[in-house]
Coordinates of C-alpha atoms and ligand atoms in Angstrom, one line a residue:
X185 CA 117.1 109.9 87.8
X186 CA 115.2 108.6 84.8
X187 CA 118.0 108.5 82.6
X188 CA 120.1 106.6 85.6
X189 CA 117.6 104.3 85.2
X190 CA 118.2 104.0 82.0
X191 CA 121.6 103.7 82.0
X192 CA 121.8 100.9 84.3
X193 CA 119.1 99.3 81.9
X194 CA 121.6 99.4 79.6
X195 CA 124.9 98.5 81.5
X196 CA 123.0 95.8 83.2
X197 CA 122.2 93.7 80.0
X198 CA 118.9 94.1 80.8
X199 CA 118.1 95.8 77.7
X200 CA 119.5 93.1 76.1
X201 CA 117.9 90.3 77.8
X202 CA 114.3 92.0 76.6
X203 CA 115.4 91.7 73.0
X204 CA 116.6 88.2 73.7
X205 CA 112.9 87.1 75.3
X206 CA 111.8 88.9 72.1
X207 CA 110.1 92.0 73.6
X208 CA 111.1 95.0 71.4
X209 CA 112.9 97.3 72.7
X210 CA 111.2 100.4 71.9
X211 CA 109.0 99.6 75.4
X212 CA 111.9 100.5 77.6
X213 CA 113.5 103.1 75.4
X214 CA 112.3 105.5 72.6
X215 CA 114.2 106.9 69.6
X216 CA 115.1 110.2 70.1
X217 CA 114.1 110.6 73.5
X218 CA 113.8 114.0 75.0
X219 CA 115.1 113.2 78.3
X220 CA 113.8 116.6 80.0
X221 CA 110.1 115.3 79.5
X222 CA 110.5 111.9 80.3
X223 CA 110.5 110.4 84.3
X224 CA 107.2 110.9 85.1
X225 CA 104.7 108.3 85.9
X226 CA 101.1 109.1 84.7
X227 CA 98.0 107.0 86.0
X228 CA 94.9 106.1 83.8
X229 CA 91.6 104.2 85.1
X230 CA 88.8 103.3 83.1
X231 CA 85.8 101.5 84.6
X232 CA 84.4 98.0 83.2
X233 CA 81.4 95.6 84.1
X234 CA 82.0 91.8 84.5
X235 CA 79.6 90.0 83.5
X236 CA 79.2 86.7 85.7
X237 CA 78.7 83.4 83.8
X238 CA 76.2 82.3 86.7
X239 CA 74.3 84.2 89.3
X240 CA 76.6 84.0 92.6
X241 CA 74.8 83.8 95.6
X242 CA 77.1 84.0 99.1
X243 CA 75.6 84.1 102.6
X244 CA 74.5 87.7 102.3
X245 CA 74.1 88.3 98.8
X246 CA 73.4 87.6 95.3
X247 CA 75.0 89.5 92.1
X248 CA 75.4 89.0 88.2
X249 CA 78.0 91.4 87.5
X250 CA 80.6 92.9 89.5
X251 CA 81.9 96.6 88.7
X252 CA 85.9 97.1 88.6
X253 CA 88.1 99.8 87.7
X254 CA 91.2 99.5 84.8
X255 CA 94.0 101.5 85.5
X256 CA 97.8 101.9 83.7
X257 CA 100.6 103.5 84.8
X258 CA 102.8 104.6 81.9
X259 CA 106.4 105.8 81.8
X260 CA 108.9 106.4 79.7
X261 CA 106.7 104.2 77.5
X262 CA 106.7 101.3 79.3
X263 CA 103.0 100.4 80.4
X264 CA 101.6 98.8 83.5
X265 CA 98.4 97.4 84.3
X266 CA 96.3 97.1 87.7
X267 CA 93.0 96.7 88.3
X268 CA 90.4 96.9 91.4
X269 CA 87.6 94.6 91.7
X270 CA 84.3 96.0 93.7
X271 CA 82.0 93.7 94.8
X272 CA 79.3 96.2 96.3
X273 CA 78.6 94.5 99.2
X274 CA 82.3 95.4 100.5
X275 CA 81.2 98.9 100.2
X276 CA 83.5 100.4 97.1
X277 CA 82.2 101.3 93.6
X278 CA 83.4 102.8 90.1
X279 CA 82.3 106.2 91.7
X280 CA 84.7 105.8 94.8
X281 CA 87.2 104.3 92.6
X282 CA 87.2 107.6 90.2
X283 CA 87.3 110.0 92.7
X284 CA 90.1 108.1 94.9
X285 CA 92.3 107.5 91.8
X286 CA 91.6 111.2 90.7
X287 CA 93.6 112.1 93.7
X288 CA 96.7 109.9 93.2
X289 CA 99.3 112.6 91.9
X290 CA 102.3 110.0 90.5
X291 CA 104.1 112.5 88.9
X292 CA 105.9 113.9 91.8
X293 CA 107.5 110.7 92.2
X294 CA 110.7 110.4 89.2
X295 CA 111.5 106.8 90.2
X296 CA 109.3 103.8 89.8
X297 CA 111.2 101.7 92.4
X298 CA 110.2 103.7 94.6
X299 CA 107.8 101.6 95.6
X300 CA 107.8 101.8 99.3
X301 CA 107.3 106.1 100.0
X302 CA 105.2 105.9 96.7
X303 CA 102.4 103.2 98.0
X304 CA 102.9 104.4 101.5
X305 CA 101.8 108.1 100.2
X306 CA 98.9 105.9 97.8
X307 CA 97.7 105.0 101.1
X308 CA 97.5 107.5 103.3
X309 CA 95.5 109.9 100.4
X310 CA 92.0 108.5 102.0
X311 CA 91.1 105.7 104.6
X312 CA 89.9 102.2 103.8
X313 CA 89.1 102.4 99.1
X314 CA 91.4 98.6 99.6
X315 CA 90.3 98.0 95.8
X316 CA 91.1 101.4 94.9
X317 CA 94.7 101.6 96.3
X318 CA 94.8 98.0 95.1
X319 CA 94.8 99.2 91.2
X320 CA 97.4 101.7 91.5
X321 CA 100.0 99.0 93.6
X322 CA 99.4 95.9 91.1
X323 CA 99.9 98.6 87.8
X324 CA 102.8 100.1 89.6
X325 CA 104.2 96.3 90.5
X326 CA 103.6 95.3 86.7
X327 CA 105.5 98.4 85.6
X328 CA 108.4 97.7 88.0
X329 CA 108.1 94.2 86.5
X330 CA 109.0 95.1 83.0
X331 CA 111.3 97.7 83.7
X332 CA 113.4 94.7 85.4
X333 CA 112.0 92.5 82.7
X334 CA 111.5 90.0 85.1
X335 CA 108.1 88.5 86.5
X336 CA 107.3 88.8 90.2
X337 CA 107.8 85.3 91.1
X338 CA 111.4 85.6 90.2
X339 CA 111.9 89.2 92.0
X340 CA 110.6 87.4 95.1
X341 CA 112.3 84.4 94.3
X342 CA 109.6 81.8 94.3
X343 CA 109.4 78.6 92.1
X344 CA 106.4 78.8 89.6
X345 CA 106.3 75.2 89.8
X346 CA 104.9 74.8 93.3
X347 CA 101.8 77.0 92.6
X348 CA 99.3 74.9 94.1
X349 CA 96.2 73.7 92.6
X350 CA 92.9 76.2 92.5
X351 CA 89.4 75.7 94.1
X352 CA 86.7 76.2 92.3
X353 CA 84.1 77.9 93.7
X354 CA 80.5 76.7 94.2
X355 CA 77.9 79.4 95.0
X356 CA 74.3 78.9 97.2
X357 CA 72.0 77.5 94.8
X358 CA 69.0 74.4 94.0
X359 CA 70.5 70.9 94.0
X360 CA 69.9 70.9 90.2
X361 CA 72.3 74.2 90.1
X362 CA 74.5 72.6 92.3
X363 CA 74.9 69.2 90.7
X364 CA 75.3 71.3 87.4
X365 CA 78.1 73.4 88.4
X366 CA 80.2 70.2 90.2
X367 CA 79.9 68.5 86.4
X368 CA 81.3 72.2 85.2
X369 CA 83.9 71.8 87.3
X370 CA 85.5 68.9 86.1
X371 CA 89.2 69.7 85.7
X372 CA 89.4 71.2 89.7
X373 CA 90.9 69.2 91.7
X374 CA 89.3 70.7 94.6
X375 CA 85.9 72.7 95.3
X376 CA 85.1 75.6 97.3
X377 CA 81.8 75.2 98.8
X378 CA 79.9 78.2 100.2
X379 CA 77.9 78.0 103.1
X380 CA 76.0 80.0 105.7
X381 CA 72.4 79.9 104.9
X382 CA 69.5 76.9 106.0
X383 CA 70.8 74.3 103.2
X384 CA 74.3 74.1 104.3
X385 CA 73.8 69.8 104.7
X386 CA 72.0 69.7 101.3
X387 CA 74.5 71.5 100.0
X388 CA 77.3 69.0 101.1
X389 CA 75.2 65.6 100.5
X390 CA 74.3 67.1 96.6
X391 CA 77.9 67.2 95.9
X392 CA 79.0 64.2 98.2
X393 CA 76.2 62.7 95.7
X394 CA 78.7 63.3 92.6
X395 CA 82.4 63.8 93.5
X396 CA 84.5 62.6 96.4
X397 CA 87.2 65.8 95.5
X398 CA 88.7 67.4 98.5
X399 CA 86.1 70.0 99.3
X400 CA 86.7 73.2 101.4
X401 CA 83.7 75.5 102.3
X402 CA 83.5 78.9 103.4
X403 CA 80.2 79.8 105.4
X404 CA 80.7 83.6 104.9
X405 CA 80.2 84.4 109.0
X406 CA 77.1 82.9 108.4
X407 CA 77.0 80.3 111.5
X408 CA 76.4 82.5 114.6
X409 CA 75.6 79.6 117.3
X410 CA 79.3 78.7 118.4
X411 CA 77.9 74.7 119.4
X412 CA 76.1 74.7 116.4
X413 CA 79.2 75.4 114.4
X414 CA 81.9 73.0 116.3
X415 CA 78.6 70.9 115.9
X416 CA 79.1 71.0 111.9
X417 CA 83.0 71.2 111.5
X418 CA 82.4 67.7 113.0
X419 CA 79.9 66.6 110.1
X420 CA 81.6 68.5 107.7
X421 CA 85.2 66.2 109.0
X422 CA 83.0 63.1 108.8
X423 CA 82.5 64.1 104.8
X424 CA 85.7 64.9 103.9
X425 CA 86.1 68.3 104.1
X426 CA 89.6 70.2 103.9
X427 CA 89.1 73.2 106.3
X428 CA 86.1 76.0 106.9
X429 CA 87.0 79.9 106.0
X430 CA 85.3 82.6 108.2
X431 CA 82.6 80.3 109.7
X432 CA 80.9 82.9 112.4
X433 CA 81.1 86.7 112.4
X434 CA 84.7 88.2 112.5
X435 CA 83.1 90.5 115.6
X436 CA 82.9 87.4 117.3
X437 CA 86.8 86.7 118.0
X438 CA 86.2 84.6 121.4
X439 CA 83.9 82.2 119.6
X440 CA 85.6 82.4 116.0
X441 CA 89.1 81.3 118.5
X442 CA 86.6 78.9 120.8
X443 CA 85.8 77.1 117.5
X444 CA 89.4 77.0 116.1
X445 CA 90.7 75.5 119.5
X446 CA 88.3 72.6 119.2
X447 CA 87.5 71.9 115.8
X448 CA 88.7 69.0 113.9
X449 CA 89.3 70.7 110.8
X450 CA 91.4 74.1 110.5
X451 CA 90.1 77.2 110.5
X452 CA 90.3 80.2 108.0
X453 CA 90.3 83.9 108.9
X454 CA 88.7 86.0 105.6
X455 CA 86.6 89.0 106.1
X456 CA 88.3 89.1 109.9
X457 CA 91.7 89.5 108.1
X458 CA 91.6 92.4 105.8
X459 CA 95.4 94.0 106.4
X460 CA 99.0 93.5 107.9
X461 CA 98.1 94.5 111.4
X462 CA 94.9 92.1 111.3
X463 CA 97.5 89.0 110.6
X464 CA 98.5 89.6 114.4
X465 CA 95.2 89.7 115.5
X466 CA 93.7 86.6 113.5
X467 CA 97.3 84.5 115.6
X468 CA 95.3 82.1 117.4
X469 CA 91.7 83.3 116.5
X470 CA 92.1 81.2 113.2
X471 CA 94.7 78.8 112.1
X472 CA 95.1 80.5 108.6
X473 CA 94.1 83.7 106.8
X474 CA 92.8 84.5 103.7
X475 CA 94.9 87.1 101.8
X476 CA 93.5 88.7 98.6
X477 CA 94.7 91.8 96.8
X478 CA 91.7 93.9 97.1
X479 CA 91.7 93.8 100.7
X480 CA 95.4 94.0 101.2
X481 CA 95.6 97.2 99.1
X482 CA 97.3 95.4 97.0
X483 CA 100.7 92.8 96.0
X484 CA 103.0 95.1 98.4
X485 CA 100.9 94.7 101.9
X486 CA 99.8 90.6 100.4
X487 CA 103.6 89.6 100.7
X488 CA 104.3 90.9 103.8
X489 CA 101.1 89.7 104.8
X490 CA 102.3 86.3 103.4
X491 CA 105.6 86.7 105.3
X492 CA 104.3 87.6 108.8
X493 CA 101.7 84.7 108.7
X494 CA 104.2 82.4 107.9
X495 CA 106.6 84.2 110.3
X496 CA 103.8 83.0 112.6
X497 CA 103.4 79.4 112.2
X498 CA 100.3 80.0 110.1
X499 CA 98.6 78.7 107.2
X500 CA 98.2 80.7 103.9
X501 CA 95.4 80.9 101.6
X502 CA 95.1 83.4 98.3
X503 CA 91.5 84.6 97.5
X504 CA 90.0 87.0 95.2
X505 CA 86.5 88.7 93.7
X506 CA 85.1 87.9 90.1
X507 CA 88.1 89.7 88.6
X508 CA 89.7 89.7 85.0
X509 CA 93.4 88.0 84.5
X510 CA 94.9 91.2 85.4
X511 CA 94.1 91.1 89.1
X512 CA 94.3 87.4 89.5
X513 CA 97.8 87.0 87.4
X514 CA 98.8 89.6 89.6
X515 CA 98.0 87.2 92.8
X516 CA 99.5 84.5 91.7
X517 CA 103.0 85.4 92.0
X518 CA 102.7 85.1 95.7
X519 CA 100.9 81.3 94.9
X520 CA 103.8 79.3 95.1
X521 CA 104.1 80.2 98.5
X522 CA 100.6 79.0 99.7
X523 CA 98.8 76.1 101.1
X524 CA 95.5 76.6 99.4
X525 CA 94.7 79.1 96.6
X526 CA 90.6 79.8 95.6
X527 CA 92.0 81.8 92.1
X528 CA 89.1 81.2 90.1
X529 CA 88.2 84.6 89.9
X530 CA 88.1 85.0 86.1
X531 CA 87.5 81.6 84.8
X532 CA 83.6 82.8 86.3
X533 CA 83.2 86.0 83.8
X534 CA 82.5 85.8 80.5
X535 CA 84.3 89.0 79.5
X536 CA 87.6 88.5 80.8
X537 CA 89.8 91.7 78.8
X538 CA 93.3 89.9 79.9
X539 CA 95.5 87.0 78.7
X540 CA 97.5 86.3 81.9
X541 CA 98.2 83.6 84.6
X542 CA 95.8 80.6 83.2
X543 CA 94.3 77.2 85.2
X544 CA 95.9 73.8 83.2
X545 CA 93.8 70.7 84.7
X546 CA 92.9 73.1 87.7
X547 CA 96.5 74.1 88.2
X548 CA 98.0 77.7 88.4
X549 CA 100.1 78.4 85.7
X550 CA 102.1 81.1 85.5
X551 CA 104.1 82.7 82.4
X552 CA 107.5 84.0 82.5
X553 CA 106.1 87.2 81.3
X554 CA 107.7 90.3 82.6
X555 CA 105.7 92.2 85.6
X556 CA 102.1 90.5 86.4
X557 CA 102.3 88.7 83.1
X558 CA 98.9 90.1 81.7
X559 CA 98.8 91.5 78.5
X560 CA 95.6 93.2 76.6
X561 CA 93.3 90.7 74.8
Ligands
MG1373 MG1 85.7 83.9 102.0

């Protein structure tokens, strides 16, 4: 199988078209290859602290570092890279990480492309460890990547060129903080606002104070009074605002779809919508969903997540954690096909370990790079 694979490397040019772009050739093929102990894909993970540039307070929590997990898949040479992001509040850490990935037996699996039986069996090792599974399907889709030598936008067919712009987000915090952070935030073109505590209006008027930007705020199920929260999607309309993501708890589906049938601003499912089956449920509850990787299990689930909510007649939005370039270059091959993205994951850590999709004047910008597009710093 591995030396099929090879061969159609070869007789499709492809092999060719990776010395043309200038990527030696020794990543897809070694000299003197013995072909008996090659075809077999072998998973690493190392874990790795990011450090947070500011303290981020949400609705329910407040961190300065967020633990994540590195891991590569290598074969025949070729190396791919994934990585799974673990706020602790969503209930995963390096500890689950290790002992889930210590489970994941790639070996038994000779082709790479694969990718269907090979994330399904991923999946069904343990329940829920999103994050976890989410490491081995980005390496595995980075690996597919530059064995194709193509990047995922142009597997799936998307045009890089109609990424949209990013939000940037703006934690809980003192005026002063707040005011700070806005002036940080300069090159966005559009702010992400969170919500959910008693200073939701001070919040608002701070920033209304300094930019008229398109803002979009996200009250973290924080609002729990349903009248109360139509009460303020009509205050938050009056100052501009875009849309509100995951206003009251995701139990709460009959007032979360009460709110969404009368508010004046559109509504976005995020902790309600955490995998494929939960797209049909949020139909009607919310007008969009929030898809990010480390719920979704990874980029397989996202695009068919992506698909059916479009399938749908709903709105897209792409999310994720503090994560380095890896995770977030490898969610934004599916940004082209979005309405709003919030991909500001790793512009708000200070030790980013990854070169990868970058923000130019607060737009996603994607490189032609084979796979994800992230490479080592
Ligand atoms: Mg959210």
């Amino acid at each position: 199988m591995a030396q099929n694979r090879r061969d159609f490397l070869k007789t499709s040019g492809l092999l060719a078209g990776a010395a043309l772009a200038g990527i030696p050739n020794s990543i897809y093929s070694k000299p003197n290859i013995n072909f008996t102990k090659v075809g077999k894909m072998k998973l690493t993970f190392k874990p790795y602290d990011l450090t947070l540039k500011h303290a981020f307070t949400i609705a329910t929590s407040t961190r300065t570092t967020t633990p994540v997990m590195l891991t590569e898949i290598e074969y025949e040479g070729v190396v791919g890279y994934g990585e799974a992001s673990m706020p602790p509040y969503l209930g995963e850490s390096q500890a689950s990480a290790a002992e889930f990935l210590g489970k994941v037996n790639l070996e038994q699996f000779p082709d790479p492309f694969d990718m269907e039986n090979i994330l399904d069996y991923v999946d069904k090792i343990a329940e829920k460890n999103p994050a976890a599974k989410a490491s081995v399907d980005i390496a595995l889709h980075d690996l597919v990547g530059k064995l194709m030598n193509q990047p995922w936008f142009k597997i799936w067919g998307y045009d890089k060129y109609r990424s949209p712009y990013t939000s940037f987000t703006i934690g809980i915090d003192t005026p002063e903080v707040v005011r700070q952070k806005v002036r940080e935030a300069d090159i966005y073109k559009i702010l992400k606002v969170k919500l959910g505590r008693d200073n939701d209006k001070q919040m608002i008027e701070t920033i209304r104070e300094i930019t008229d930007k398109p803002i979009c705020v996200d009250a973290n199920q924080g609002w729990t009074d349903r009248v109360k929260a139509l009460d303020m999607a009509y205050w938050l309309k009056e100052k501009g605002i875009t849309f509100i993501e995951q206003a009251m708890p995701k139990e709460n589906i009959d007032g979360n779809a009460w709110l969404t049938e009368n508010s004046p601003l559109p509504t976005f499912g995020d902790e309600s919508v955490q995998r494929l089956p939960d797209v049909i449920k949020a139909h009607k509850v919310y007008s969009g969903i929030n898809i990010k990787l480390m719920k979704s299990t990874g980029m397989r689930e996202a695009h068919k997540m992506l698909t059916l909510a479009r399938g749908l007649g709903m709105k897209v939005m792409l999310g994720c954690m503090t994560e380095t370039s890896c995770a977030i270059s490898a969610a934004s091959h599916l940004s082209p096909m979005v309405d709003f993205a919030d991909l500001d994951g790793a512009v708000l850590i200070s030790n980013d370990c990854f070169i990868g999709t970058t923000i130019e004047d607060g737009k996603i910008s994607l490189t032609d790079r084979p796979g994800i597009g992230a490479i080592k710093k």
